[in-house]
Amino acid sequence: MIEKTADLAACRAIRHEVFVIEQAVPEAEEWDGSDGDAIHLLARDATGMAVGTARILIEGATGKIGRVAVLKSARGTGARAALIRAALDELRALPGVTRAKLGAQTHAIGFYEKLGFAAYGPEYDDAGIPHRDMAQDLG
């Protein structure tokens, strides 16, 4: 189950586990000050435990999906795809938002392509992890 949430503590706990602990992203880079401006999504498993999160920032006509994180125990369950689909649904419901974009870790490009995103631009380093930008029109 995916829900829009104001429970930033749950979102931050998941992001801390995935990004800071597992992927060694420096805390100063993970907490960029944009959480207060974002729409936050939380994935829960059948028991109600929070297992994944994503945030959405609006930049004009573009919604930027980011900080997509799923706990190791919930990977392979479809939680990440459900988060992305829910984020796209949120964006489609916002007036004037016509495009979704995200910065994908390069190993996940194929996953996002299956959800309708197309990579563009060069590969770049984000917190020591190779990424590429991806986007899709929301029409």
CSV table of C-alpha atoms in Angstrom, one decimal:
chain,number,residue,atom,x,y,z
A,1,MET,CA,0.0,0.0,0.0
A,2,ILE,CA,1.3,3.5,-0.9
A,3,GLU,CA,0.1,6.6,0.9
A,4,LYS,CA,0.8,10.3,0.8
A,5,THR,CA,2.3,11.0,4.2
A,6,ALA,CA,3.4,13.7,6.5
A,7,ASP,CA,5.4,11.1,8.5
A,8,LEU,CA,8.8,12.5,7.7
A,9,ALA,CA,10.4,10.5,10.5
A,10,ALA,CA,9.5,7.2,8.8
A,11,CYS,CA,10.6,8.5,5.4
A,12,ARG,CA,13.9,9.7,6.8
A,13,ALA,CA,14.5,6.4,8.7
A,14,ILE,CA,14.2,4.4,5.4
A,15,ARG,CA,16.4,6.9,3.5
A,16,HIS,CA,19.0,6.8,6.3
A,17,GLU,CA,19.1,3.0,6.1
A,18,VAL,CA,19.3,2.8,2.3
A,19,PHE,CA,21.3,5.8,1.3
A,20,VAL,CA,23.5,6.6,4.3
A,21,ILE,CA,24.1,3.1,5.8
A,22,GLU,CA,24.0,0.9,2.7
A,23,GLN,CA,25.2,3.2,-0.1
A,24,ALA,CA,27.5,5.4,2.1
A,25,VAL,CA,25.9,8.7,0.9
A,26,PRO,CA,27.1,11.4,3.2
A,27,GLU,CA,24.4,12.6,5.6
A,28,ALA,CA,25.0,16.2,4.5
A,29,GLU,CA,24.1,15.3,0.9
A,30,GLU,CA,21.1,13.2,1.8
A,31,TRP,CA,19.4,15.9,3.9
A,32,ASP,CA,19.4,18.7,1.3
A,33,GLY,CA,16.7,20.9,2.9
A,34,SER,CA,14.1,20.2,0.3
A,35,ASP,CA,11.9,17.8,2.4
A,36,GLY,CA,9.7,20.6,3.6
A,37,ASP,CA,8.8,21.5,0.0
A,38,ALA,CA,8.1,17.9,-1.1
A,39,ILE,CA,5.2,15.6,-1.4
A,40,HIS,CA,6.2,12.4,0.4
A,41,LEU,CA,5.0,8.9,-0.3
A,42,LEU,CA,5.4,5.9,2.0
A,43,ALA,CA,5.1,2.2,1.1
A,44,ARG,CA,3.8,-0.2,3.7
A,45,ASP,CA,3.9,-3.9,3.7
A,46,ALA,CA,0.9,-6.2,4.6
A,47,THR,CA,1.7,-5.8,8.3
A,48,GLY,CA,1.6,-2.0,8.0
A,49,MET,CA,5.4,-1.6,8.4
A,50,ALA,CA,6.9,1.3,6.5
A,51,VAL,CA,9.2,-0.3,3.9
A,52,GLY,CA,9.8,2.4,1.2
A,53,THR,CA,9.6,6.0,0.4
A,54,ALA,CA,9.9,8.6,-2.4
A,55,ARG,CA,9.5,12.3,-2.6
A,56,ILE,CA,8.2,14.6,-5.3
A,57,LEU,CA,9.4,18.2,-5.9
A,58,ILE,CA,7.6,20.5,-8.3
A,59,GLU,CA,9.7,22.7,-10.6
A,60,GLY,CA,7.3,24.5,-12.9
A,61,ALA,CA,5.6,22.0,-15.2
A,62,THR,CA,7.9,19.2,-14.1
A,63,GLY,CA,7.6,16.9,-11.1
A,64,LYS,CA,10.9,15.6,-9.9
A,65,ILE,CA,10.7,12.2,-8.3
A,66,GLY,CA,13.6,11.5,-5.9
A,67,ARG,CA,14.9,9.8,-2.8
A,68,VAL,CA,13.3,6.6,-3.9
A,69,ALA,CA,14.3,4.0,-1.3
A,70,VAL,CA,13.1,0.5,-0.3
A,71,LEU,CA,14.4,-1.4,2.7
A,72,LYS,CA,16.4,-4.5,1.8
A,73,SER,CA,13.7,-6.8,3.4
A,74,ALA,CA,11.1,-5.5,0.9
A,75,ARG,CA,13.1,-5.5,-2.3
A,76,GLY,CA,11.7,-7.7,-5.0
A,77,THR,CA,8.1,-7.2,-3.7
A,78,GLY,CA,7.1,-4.6,-6.2
A,79,ALA,CA,7.2,-1.8,-3.6
A,80,ARG,CA,9.6,0.4,-5.7
A,81,ALA,CA,7.4,0.1,-8.9
A,82,ALA,CA,4.3,0.9,-6.8
A,83,LEU,CA,6.0,4.0,-5.4
A,84,ILE,CA,6.9,5.2,-8.9
A,85,ARG,CA,3.4,4.6,-10.2
A,86,ALA,CA,1.9,6.4,-7.2
A,87,ALA,CA,4.3,9.3,-7.8
A,88,LEU,CA,3.2,9.5,-11.4
A,89,ASP,CA,-0.5,9.4,-10.4
A,90,GLU,CA,0.2,12.3,-7.9
A,91,LEU,CA,1.9,14.3,-10.6
A,92,ARG,CA,-0.9,13.7,-13.2
A,93,ALA,CA,-3.4,15.0,-10.6
A,94,LEU,CA,-1.6,18.4,-10.3
A,95,PRO,CA,-2.7,21.1,-12.6
A,96,GLY,CA,0.0,22.3,-15.0
A,97,VAL,CA,2.4,19.4,-14.4
A,98,THR,CA,3.1,17.8,-17.7
A,99,ARG,CA,6.4,16.0,-17.2
A,100,ALA,CA,8.1,13.7,-14.7
A,101,LYS,CA,11.8,13.4,-14.3
A,102,LEU,CA,14.2,11.7,-12.0
A,103,GLY,CA,17.9,11.0,-11.6
A,104,ALA,CA,18.4,7.2,-11.9
A,105,GLN,CA,21.3,5.2,-10.5
A,106,THR,CA,22.7,3.7,-13.8
A,107,HIS,CA,22.0,0.1,-12.6
A,108,ALA,CA,18.3,1.0,-12.4
A,109,ILE,CA,17.8,2.5,-15.8
A,110,GLY,CA,16.2,-0.6,-17.2
A,111,PHE,CA,13.7,-0.6,-14.3
A,112,TYR,CA,12.6,3.0,-15.0
A,113,GLU,CA,12.4,2.4,-18.8
A,114,LYS,CA,9.8,-0.3,-18.1
A,115,LEU,CA,7.8,2.3,-16.3
A,116,GLY,CA,7.9,4.7,-19.3
A,117,PHE,CA,11.0,6.8,-18.6
A,118,ALA,CA,13.6,7.6,-21.2
A,119,ALA,CA,17.2,8.4,-20.3
A,120,TYR,CA,18.8,11.6,-21.6
A,121,GLY,CA,22.0,13.5,-21.1
A,122,PRO,CA,25.4,12.2,-19.9
A,123,GLU,CA,26.1,10.0,-17.0
A,124,TYR,CA,27.1,12.0,-13.8
A,125,ASP,CA,28.2,11.4,-10.3
A,126,ASP,CA,25.7,12.0,-7.5
A,127,ALA,CA,27.1,11.2,-4.0
A,128,GLY,CA,29.7,8.9,-5.5
A,129,ILE,CA,27.1,6.9,-7.4
A,130,PRO,CA,26.7,7.0,-11.3
A,131,HIS,CA,23.4,8.4,-12.4
A,132,ARG,CA,21.6,9.5,-15.5
A,133,ASP,CA,18.6,11.8,-15.9
A,134,MET,CA,15.4,10.2,-17.1
A,135,ALA,CA,12.0,11.7,-18.0
A,136,GLN,CA,8.5,11.0,-19.3
A,137,ASP,CA,5.6,13.1,-20.5
A,138,LEU,CA,2.5,12.8,-18.4
A,139,GLY,CA,0.0,13.1,-21.2
